[in-house]
Amino acid sequence: MAMSETDIQKGWIYRTSNQQERLVLGWDRDGRVVYTSKGRNADAPFQNCHVRITAQKFAQRAIGKLRQVEDLQPYLIANKATTVVVR
């Protein structure tokens, strides 16, 4: 079941219907959601690359929140997500 676009929040890890985990880093200047996936590296989860997607598509794919990450700065740096806008 898809979630609402208004439920998307920065710093939260979401699960998709395919059992993938995605960490929302923020939004870009065009209003798209910027996220990173967990990846396969167990030593450095959520530190592979960042993706931009519309809020509508992200909401369609996400099925729920898992947990919140307090400090996003290491993830922003590791993913070279320099254009993320804080809302």
mmCIF file of N, CA, C and O in Angstrom:
data_model
loop_
_atom_site.group_PDB
_atom_site.id
_atom_site.type_symbol
_atom_site.label_atom_id
_atom_site.label_comp_id
_atom_site.label_asym_id
_atom_site.label_seq_id
_atom_site.Cartn_x
_atom_site.Cartn_y
_atom_site.Cartn_z
ATOM 1 N N MET A 1 0.841 -1.178 0.000
ATOM 2 C CA MET A 1 0.000 0.000 0.000
ATOM 3 C C MET A 1 0.884 1.239 0.000
ATOM 4 O O MET A 1 1.801 1.373 0.796
ATOM 5 N N ALA A 2 0.615 2.161 -0.894
ATOM 6 C CA ALA A 2 1.410 3.376 -1.029
ATOM 7 C C ALA A 2 1.136 4.326 0.139
ATOM 8 O O ALA A 2 0.070 4.315 0.734
ATOM 9 N N MET A 3 2.125 5.133 0.438
ATOM 10 C CA MET A 3 1.961 6.111 1.500
ATOM 11 C C MET A 3 1.714 7.488 0.891
ATOM 12 O O MET A 3 1.857 7.676 -0.309
ATOM 13 N N SER A 4 1.378 8.444 1.704
ATOM 14 C CA SER A 4 1.105 9.794 1.246
ATOM 15 C C SER A 4 2.421 10.555 1.047
ATOM 16 O O SER A 4 3.392 10.334 1.773
ATOM 17 N N GLU A 5 2.439 11.456 0.075
ATOM 18 C CA GLU A 5 3.621 12.278 -0.184
ATOM 19 C C GLU A 5 3.954 13.153 1.023
ATOM 20 O O GLU A 5 5.114 13.456 1.269
ATOM 21 N N THR A 6 2.947 13.531 1.793
ATOM 22 C CA THR A 6 3.180 14.385 2.960
ATOM 23 C C THR A 6 3.831 13.621 4.114
ATOM 24 O O THR A 6 4.313 14.240 5.050
ATOM 25 N N ASP A 7 3.846 12.293 4.038
ATOM 26 C CA ASP A 7 4.468 11.473 5.075
ATOM 27 C C ASP A 7 5.983 11.332 4.897
ATOM 28 O O ASP A 7 6.662 10.802 5.771
ATOM 29 N N ILE A 8 6.512 11.781 3.771
ATOM 30 C CA ILE A 8 7.943 11.666 3.510
ATOM 31 C C ILE A 8 8.677 12.711 4.337
ATOM 32 O O ILE A 8 8.385 13.903 4.244
ATOM 33 N N GLN A 9 9.631 12.254 5.147
ATOM 34 C CA GLN A 9 10.384 13.152 6.016
ATOM 35 C C GLN A 9 11.872 12.876 5.903
ATOM 36 O O GLN A 9 12.300 11.719 5.806
ATOM 37 N N LYS A 10 12.646 13.942 5.956
ATOM 38 C CA LYS A 10 14.094 13.859 5.912
ATOM 39 C C LYS A 10 14.610 13.110 7.140
ATOM 40 O O LYS A 10 14.112 13.291 8.244
ATOM 41 N N GLY A 11 15.611 12.244 6.922
ATOM 42 C CA GLY A 11 16.234 11.544 8.034
ATOM 43 C C GLY A 11 15.582 10.229 8.416
ATOM 44 O O GLY A 11 16.022 9.568 9.340
ATOM 45 N N TRP A 12 14.566 9.819 7.696
ATOM 46 C CA TRP A 12 13.884 8.561 7.999
ATOM 47 C C TRP A 12 14.276 7.494 6.986
ATOM 48 O O TRP A 12 14.483 7.781 5.809
ATOM 49 N N ILE A 13 14.350 6.262 7.459
ATOM 50 C CA ILE A 13 14.592 5.113 6.597
ATOM 51 C C ILE A 13 13.238 4.478 6.297
ATOM 52 O O ILE A 13 12.462 4.205 7.209
ATOM 53 N N TYR A 14 12.975 4.283 5.009
ATOM 54 C CA TYR A 14 11.710 3.704 4.551
ATOM 55 C C TYR A 14 11.959 2.340 3.929
ATOM 56 O O TYR A 14 13.022 2.086 3.376
ATOM 57 N N ARG A 15 10.971 1.470 4.025
ATOM 58 C CA ARG A 15 11.026 0.159 3.377
ATOM 59 C C ARG A 15 10.125 0.210 2.150
ATOM 60 O O ARG A 15 9.041 0.776 2.187
ATOM 61 N N THR A 16 10.604 -0.424 1.064
ATOM 62 C CA THR A 16 9.801 -0.501 -0.154
ATOM 63 C C THR A 16 9.086 -1.844 -0.207
ATOM 64 O O THR A 16 9.368 -2.741 0.586
ATOM 65 N N SER A 17 8.208 -1.983 -1.160
ATOM 66 C CA SER A 17 7.481 -3.247 -1.316
ATOM 67 C C SER A 17 8.417 -4.383 -1.711
ATOM 68 O O SER A 17 8.095 -5.548 -1.518
ATOM 69 N N ASN A 18 9.602 -4.063 -2.235
ATOM 70 C CA ASN A 18 10.596 -5.080 -2.596
ATOM 71 C C ASN A 18 11.580 -5.351 -1.458
ATOM 72 O O ASN A 18 12.647 -5.908 -1.681
ATOM 73 N N GLN A 19 11.245 -4.900 -0.249
ATOM 74 C CA GLN A 19 12.057 -5.105 0.948
ATOM 75 C C GLN A 19 13.409 -4.397 0.886
ATOM 76 O O GLN A 19 14.383 -4.829 1.490
ATOM 77 N N GLN A 20 13.483 -3.295 0.143
ATOM 78 C CA GLN A 20 14.686 -2.474 0.120
ATOM 79 C C GLN A 20 14.528 -1.364 1.149
ATOM 80 O O GLN A 20 13.415 -1.010 1.521
ATOM 81 N N GLU A 21 15.656 -0.836 1.611
ATOM 82 C CA GLU A 21 15.621 0.261 2.569
ATOM 83 C C GLU A 21 16.205 1.507 1.917
ATOM 84 O O GLU A 21 17.230 1.429 1.242
ATOM 85 N N ARG A 22 15.543 2.642 2.148
ATOM 86 C CA ARG A 22 15.970 3.909 1.557
ATOM 87 C C ARG A 22 15.968 4.993 2.622
ATOM 88 O O ARG A 22 15.003 5.153 3.353
ATOM 89 N N LEU A 23 17.068 5.734 2.681
ATOM 90 C CA LEU A 23 17.228 6.830 3.627
ATOM 91 C C LEU A 23 17.007 8.146 2.894
ATOM 92 O O LEU A 23 17.715 8.450 1.932
ATOM 93 N N VAL A 24 16.023 8.926 3.334
ATOM 94 C CA VAL A 24 15.737 10.223 2.714
ATOM 95 C C VAL A 24 16.730 11.251 3.250
ATOM 96 O O VAL A 24 16.798 11.510 4.446
ATOM 97 N N LEU A 25 17.508 11.839 2.320
ATOM 98 C CA LEU A 25 18.498 12.853 2.679
ATOM 99 C C LEU A 25 17.913 14.253 2.655
ATOM 100 O O LEU A 25 18.423 15.148 3.313
ATOM 101 N N GLY A 26 16.862 14.458 1.887
ATOM 102 C CA GLY A 26 16.227 15.770 1.773
ATOM 103 C C GLY A 26 15.571 15.916 0.418
ATOM 104 O O GLY A 26 15.116 14.930 -0.170
ATOM 105 N N TRP A 27 15.565 17.137 -0.094
ATOM 106 C CA TRP A 27 14.959 17.434 -1.389
ATOM 107 C C TRP A 27 15.933 18.270 -2.199
ATOM 108 O O TRP A 27 16.733 19.023 -1.639
ATOM 109 N N ASP A 28 15.839 18.181 -3.531
ATOM 110 C CA ASP A 28 16.668 19.042 -4.364
ATOM 111 C C ASP A 28 15.915 20.330 -4.679
ATOM 112 O O ASP A 28 14.786 20.529 -4.226
ATOM 113 N N ARG A 29 16.536 21.202 -5.437
ATOM 114 C CA ARG A 29 15.932 22.517 -5.724
ATOM 115 C C ARG A 29 14.660 22.417 -6.550
ATOM 116 O O ARG A 29 13.847 23.326 -6.562
ATOM 117 N N ASP A 30 14.493 21.299 -7.256
ATOM 118 C CA ASP A 30 13.296 21.099 -8.069
ATOM 119 C C ASP A 30 12.171 20.414 -7.304
ATOM 120 O O ASP A 30 11.140 20.094 -7.872
ATOM 121 N N GLY A 31 12.390 20.135 -6.007
ATOM 122 C CA GLY A 31 11.361 19.526 -5.187
ATOM 123 C C GLY A 31 11.347 18.013 -5.208
ATOM 124 O O GLY A 31 10.449 17.385 -4.645
ATOM 125 N N ARG A 32 12.343 17.401 -5.864
ATOM 126 C CA ARG A 32 12.408 15.940 -5.891
ATOM 127 C C ARG A 32 13.048 15.417 -4.603
ATOM 128 O O ARG A 32 13.915 16.054 -4.026
ATOM 129 N N VAL A 33 12.630 14.243 -4.187
ATOM 130 C CA VAL A 33 13.180 13.595 -2.998
ATOM 131 C C VAL A 33 14.576 13.070 -3.335
ATOM 132 O O VAL A 33 14.778 12.445 -4.374
ATOM 133 N N VAL A 34 15.532 13.325 -2.453
ATOM 134 C CA VAL A 34 16.890 12.808 -2.609
ATOM 135 C C VAL A 34 17.074 11.727 -1.554
ATOM 136 O O VAL A 34 16.900 11.983 -0.366
ATOM 137 N N TYR A 35 17.385 10.508 -2.003
ATOM 138 C CA TYR A 35 17.543 9.398 -1.063
ATOM 139 C C TYR A 35 18.737 8.547 -1.465
ATOM 140 O O TYR A 35 19.272 8.664 -2.564
ATOM 141 N N THR A 36 19.139 7.685 -0.568
ATOM 142 C CA THR A 36 20.168 6.691 -0.842
ATOM 143 C C THR A 36 19.655 5.338 -0.382
ATOM 144 O O THR A 36 18.921 5.249 0.600
ATOM 145 N N SER A 37 20.017 4.308 -1.116
ATOM 146 C CA SER A 37 19.594 2.968 -0.720
ATOM 147 C C SER A 37 20.620 2.352 0.219
ATOM 148 O O SER A 37 21.762 2.816 0.307
ATOM 149 N N LYS A 38 20.221 1.317 0.909
ATOM 150 C CA LYS A 38 21.094 0.682 1.897
ATOM 151 C C LYS A 38 22.336 0.091 1.242
ATOM 152 O O LYS A 38 23.429 0.193 1.770
ATOM 153 N N GLY A 39 22.187 -0.519 0.091
ATOM 154 C CA GLY A 39 23.320 -1.126 -0.598
ATOM 155 C C GLY A 39 23.710 -2.462 0.011
ATOM 156 O O GLY A 39 23.102 -2.941 0.962
ATOM 157 N N ARG A 40 24.750 -3.043 -0.533
ATOM 158 C CA ARG A 40 25.168 -4.377 -0.107
ATOM 159 C C ARG A 40 26.351 -4.364 0.844
ATOM 160 O O ARG A 40 26.725 -5.399 1.364
ATOM 161 N N ASN A 41 26.956 -3.217 1.055
ATOM 162 C CA ASN A 41 28.114 -3.124 1.934
ATOM 163 C C ASN A 41 27.626 -3.014 3.380
ATOM 164 O O ASN A 41 27.170 -1.961 3.810
ATOM 165 N N ALA A 42 27.766 -4.088 4.123
ATOM 166 C CA ALA A 42 27.292 -4.103 5.511
ATOM 167 C C ALA A 42 28.086 -3.156 6.408
ATOM 168 O O ALA A 42 27.578 -2.682 7.418
ATOM 169 N N ASP A 43 29.331 -2.867 6.037
ATOM 170 C CA ASP A 43 30.168 -1.971 6.831
ATOM 171 C C ASP A 43 29.834 -0.501 6.608
ATOM 172 O O ASP A 43 30.159 0.343 7.442
ATOM 173 N N ALA A 44 29.231 -0.180 5.475
ATOM 174 C CA ALA A 44 28.900 1.216 5.160
ATOM 175 C C ALA A 44 27.514 1.305 4.524
ATOM 176 O O ALA A 44 27.374 1.623 3.347
ATOM 177 N N PRO A 45 26.461 1.015 5.294
ATOM 178 C CA PRO A 45 25.117 1.105 4.720
ATOM 179 C C PRO A 45 24.741 2.551 4.410
ATOM 180 O O PRO A 45 25.178 3.470 5.094
ATOM 181 N N PHE A 46 23.953 2.732 3.376
ATOM 182 C CA PHE A 46 23.455 4.042 2.941
ATOM 183 C C PHE A 46 24.585 4.976 2.526
ATOM 184 O O PHE A 46 24.462 6.186 2.628
ATOM 185 N N GLN A 47 25.702 4.413 2.061
ATOM 186 C CA GLN A 47 26.822 5.251 1.632
ATOM 187 C C GLN A 47 27.318 4.815 0.261
ATOM 188 O O GLN A 47 28.495 4.559 0.068
ATOM 189 N N ASN A 48 26.424 4.753 -0.705
ATOM 190 C CA ASN A 48 26.837 4.337 -2.037
ATOM 191 C C ASN A 48 26.656 5.448 -3.075
ATOM 192 O O ASN A 48 27.573 5.831 -3.734
ATOM 193 N N CYS A 49 25.481 5.972 -3.238
ATOM 194 C CA CYS A 49 25.213 7.102 -4.126
ATOM 195 C C CYS A 49 23.822 7.626 -3.800
ATOM 196 O O CYS A 49 23.066 6.984 -3.083
ATOM 197 N N HIS A 50 23.514 8.805 -4.311
ATOM 198 C CA HIS A 50 22.181 9.344 -4.038
ATOM 199 C C HIS A 50 21.356 9.371 -5.321
ATOM 200 O O HIS A 50 21.892 9.418 -6.416
ATOM 201 N N VAL A 51 20.052 9.322 -5.145
ATOM 202 C CA VAL A 51 19.097 9.269 -6.242
ATOM 203 C C VAL A 51 18.078 10.379 -6.039
ATOM 204 O O VAL A 51 17.712 10.690 -4.908
ATOM 205 N N ARG A 52 17.633 10.953 -7.150
ATOM 206 C CA ARG A 52 16.562 11.952 -7.094
ATOM 207 C C ARG A 52 15.319 11.347 -7.745
ATOM 208 O O ARG A 52 15.407 10.747 -8.803
ATOM 209 N N ILE A 53 14.172 11.531 -7.091
ATOM 210 C CA ILE A 53 12.926 10.950 -7.586
ATOM 211 C C ILE A 53 11.780 11.871 -7.157
ATOM 212 O O ILE A 53 11.886 12.545 -6.136
ATOM 213 N N THR A 54 10.713 11.874 -7.912
ATOM 214 C CA THR A 54 9.577 12.699 -7.514
ATOM 215 C C THR A 54 8.967 12.143 -6.236
ATOM 216 O O THR A 54 9.050 10.940 -5.960
ATOM 217 N N ALA A 55 8.367 13.020 -5.468
ATOM 218 C CA ALA A 55 7.730 12.599 -4.215
ATOM 219 C C ALA A 55 6.620 11.597 -4.498
ATOM 220 O O ALA A 55 6.410 10.656 -3.722
ATOM 221 N N GLN A 56 5.929 11.770 -5.600
ATOM 222 C CA GLN A 56 4.839 10.860 -5.949
ATOM 223 C C GLN A 56 5.362 9.438 -6.158
ATOM 224 O O GLN A 56 4.802 8.482 -5.620
ATOM 225 N N LYS A 57 6.461 9.292 -6.913
ATOM 226 C CA LYS A 57 7.010 7.954 -7.156
ATOM 227 C C LYS A 57 7.581 7.346 -5.876
ATOM 228 O O LYS A 57 7.433 6.157 -5.631
ATOM 229 N N PHE A 58 8.244 8.178 -5.060
ATOM 230 C CA PHE A 58 8.782 7.659 -3.803
ATOM 231 C C PHE A 58 7.652 7.149 -2.927
ATOM 232 O O PHE A 58 7.741 6.062 -2.353
ATOM 233 N N ALA A 59 6.578 7.913 -2.830
ATOM 234 C CA ALA A 59 5.430 7.527 -1.997
ATOM 235 C C ALA A 59 4.768 6.255 -2.520
ATOM 236 O O ALA A 59 4.284 5.439 -1.739
ATOM 237 N N GLN A 60 4.744 6.067 -3.822
ATOM 238 C CA GLN A 60 4.151 4.861 -4.394
ATOM 239 C C GLN A 60 4.956 3.617 -4.053
ATOM 240 O O GLN A 60 4.402 2.541 -3.843
ATOM 241 N N ARG A 61 6.275 3.762 -3.975
ATOM 242 C CA ARG A 61 7.153 2.615 -3.743
ATOM 243 C C ARG A 61 7.359 2.308 -2.264
ATOM 244 O O ARG A 61 7.653 1.167 -1.905
ATOM 245 N N ALA A 62 7.259 3.311 -1.421
ATOM 246 C CA ALA A 62 7.497 3.107 0.016
ATOM 247 C C ALA A 62 6.236 2.551 0.681
ATOM 248 O O ALA A 62 5.126 2.952 0.363
ATOM 249 N N ILE A 63 6.449 1.636 1.627
ATOM 250 C CA ILE A 63 5.300 1.067 2.336
ATOM 251 C C ILE A 63 5.295 1.430 3.811
ATOM 252 O O ILE A 63 4.317 1.173 4.499
ATOM 253 N N GLY A 64 6.383 2.003 4.302
ATOM 254 C CA GLY A 64 6.383 2.413 5.699
ATOM 255 C C GLY A 64 7.735 2.877 6.197
ATOM 256 O O GLY A 64 8.761 2.637 5.571
ATOM 257 N N LYS A 65 7.708 3.537 7.347
ATOM 258 C CA LYS A 65 8.921 4.022 7.992
ATOM 259 C C LYS A 65 9.492 2.931 8.887
ATOM 260 O O LYS A 65 8.755 2.214 9.546
ATOM 261 N N LEU A 66 10.818 2.857 8.933
ATOM 262 C CA LEU A 66 11.473 1.896 9.816
ATOM 263 C C LEU A 66 12.046 2.576 11.050
ATOM 264 O O LEU A 66 11.738 2.202 12.168
ATOM 265 N N ARG A 67 12.916 3.549 10.835
ATOM 266 C CA ARG A 67 13.548 4.239 11.962
ATOM 267 C C ARG A 67 14.119 5.567 11.476
ATOM 268 O O ARG A 67 14.272 5.795 10.289
ATOM 269 N N GLN A 68 14.485 6.418 12.427
ATOM 270 C CA GLN A 68 15.019 7.737 12.100
ATOM 271 C C GLN A 68 16.527 7.773 12.339
ATOM 272 O O GLN A 68 17.038 7.175 13.280
ATOM 273 N N VAL A 69 17.227 8.501 11.475
ATOM 274 C CA VAL A 69 18.660 8.732 11.613
ATOM 275 C C VAL A 69 18.826 10.164 12.100
ATOM 276 O O VAL A 69 18.341 11.095 11.459
ATOM 277 N N GLU A 70 19.468 10.341 13.232
ATOM 278 C CA GLU A 70 19.594 11.671 13.837
ATOM 279 C C GLU A 70 20.550 12.587 13.082
ATOM 280 O O GLU A 70 20.251 13.735 12.828
ATOM 281 N N ASP A 71 21.745 12.090 12.726
ATOM 282 C CA ASP A 71 22.769 12.918 12.100
ATOM 283 C C ASP A 71 22.941 12.507 10.643
ATOM 284 O O ASP A 71 23.539 11.464 10.344
ATOM 285 N N LEU A 72 22.449 13.328 9.728
ATOM 286 C CA LEU A 72 22.535 13.025 8.302
ATOM 287 C C LEU A 72 23.845 13.482 7.666
ATOM 288 O O LEU A 72 24.162 13.073 6.559
ATOM 289 N N GLN A 73 24.601 14.327 8.334
ATOM 290 C CA GLN A 73 25.797 14.919 7.733
ATOM 291 C C GLN A 73 26.766 13.875 7.161
ATOM 292 O O GLN A 73 27.224 14.040 6.034
ATOM 293 N N PRO A 74 27.097 12.795 7.878
ATOM 294 C CA PRO A 74 28.006 11.800 7.289
ATOM 295 C C PRO A 74 27.459 11.167 6.007
ATOM 296 O O PRO A 74 28.214 10.858 5.090
ATOM 297 N N TYR A 75 26.157 10.993 5.932
ATOM 298 C CA TYR A 75 25.543 10.404 4.746
ATOM 299 C C TYR A 75 25.535 11.391 3.578
ATOM 300 O O TYR A 75 25.708 11.002 2.434
ATOM 301 N N LEU A 76 25.306 12.666 3.867
ATOM 302 C CA LEU A 76 25.341 13.684 2.821
ATOM 303 C C LEU A 76 26.736 13.756 2.204
ATOM 304 O O LEU A 76 26.885 13.853 0.990
ATOM 305 N N ILE A 77 27.759 13.703 3.040
ATOM 306 C CA ILE A 77 29.138 13.773 2.558
ATOM 307 C C ILE A 77 29.500 12.504 1.786
ATOM 308 O O ILE A 77 30.055 12.578 0.689
ATOM 309 N N ALA A 78 29.204 11.344 2.336
ATOM 310 C CA ALA A 78 29.553 10.071 1.702
ATOM 311 C C ALA A 78 28.866 9.892 0.348
ATOM 312 O O ALA A 78 29.425 9.284 -0.562
ATOM 313 N N ASN A 79 27.674 10.443 0.208
ATOM 314 C CA ASN A 79 26.915 10.296 -1.034
ATOM 315 C C ASN A 79 27.088 11.475 -1.983
ATOM 316 O O ASN A 79 26.435 11.542 -3.015
ATOM 317 N N LYS A 80 27.944 12.419 -1.611
ATOM 318 C CA LYS A 80 28.202 13.610 -2.440
ATOM 319 C C LYS A 80 26.895 14.326 -2.795
ATOM 320 O O LYS A 80 26.699 14.773 -3.912
ATOM 321 N N ALA A 81 26.002 14.399 -1.832
ATOM 322 C CA ALA A 81 24.695 15.022 -2.038
ATOM 323 C C ALA A 81 24.767 16.480 -1.603
ATOM 324 O O ALA A 81 24.173 16.889 -0.614
ATOM 325 N N THR A 82 25.500 17.270 -2.354
ATOM 326 C CA THR A 82 25.747 18.666 -1.976
ATOM 327 C C THR A 82 24.599 19.592 -2.327
ATOM 328 O O THR A 82 24.575 20.722 -1.837
ATOM 329 N N THR A 83 23.667 19.162 -3.148
ATOM 330 C CA THR A 83 22.580 20.040 -3.557
ATOM 331 C C THR A 83 21.293 19.799 -2.778
ATOM 332 O O THR A 83 20.239 20.265 -3.175
ATOM 333 N N VAL A 84 21.376 19.060 -1.692
ATOM 334 C CA VAL A 84 20.191 18.768 -0.896
ATOM 335 C C VAL A 84 19.748 20.030 -0.157
ATOM 336 O O VAL A 84 20.546 20.726 0.452
ATOM 337 N N VAL A 85 18.457 20.282 -0.230
ATOM 338 C CA VAL A 85 17.859 21.455 0.429
ATOM 339 C C VAL A 85 17.128 20.970 1.680
ATOM 340 O O VAL A 85 16.383 19.993 1.624
ATOM 341 N N VAL A 86 17.339 21.642 2.772
ATOM 342 C CA VAL A 86 16.659 21.282 4.013
ATOM 343 C C VAL A 86 15.300 21.958 4.036
ATOM 344 O O VAL A 86 15.191 23.150 3.780
ATOM 345 N N ARG A 87 14.274 21.192 4.328
ATOM 346 C CA ARG A 87 12.919 21.757 4.449
ATOM 347 C C ARG A 87 12.559 21.908 5.889
ATOM 348 O O ARG A 87 12.877 21.139 6.708
#
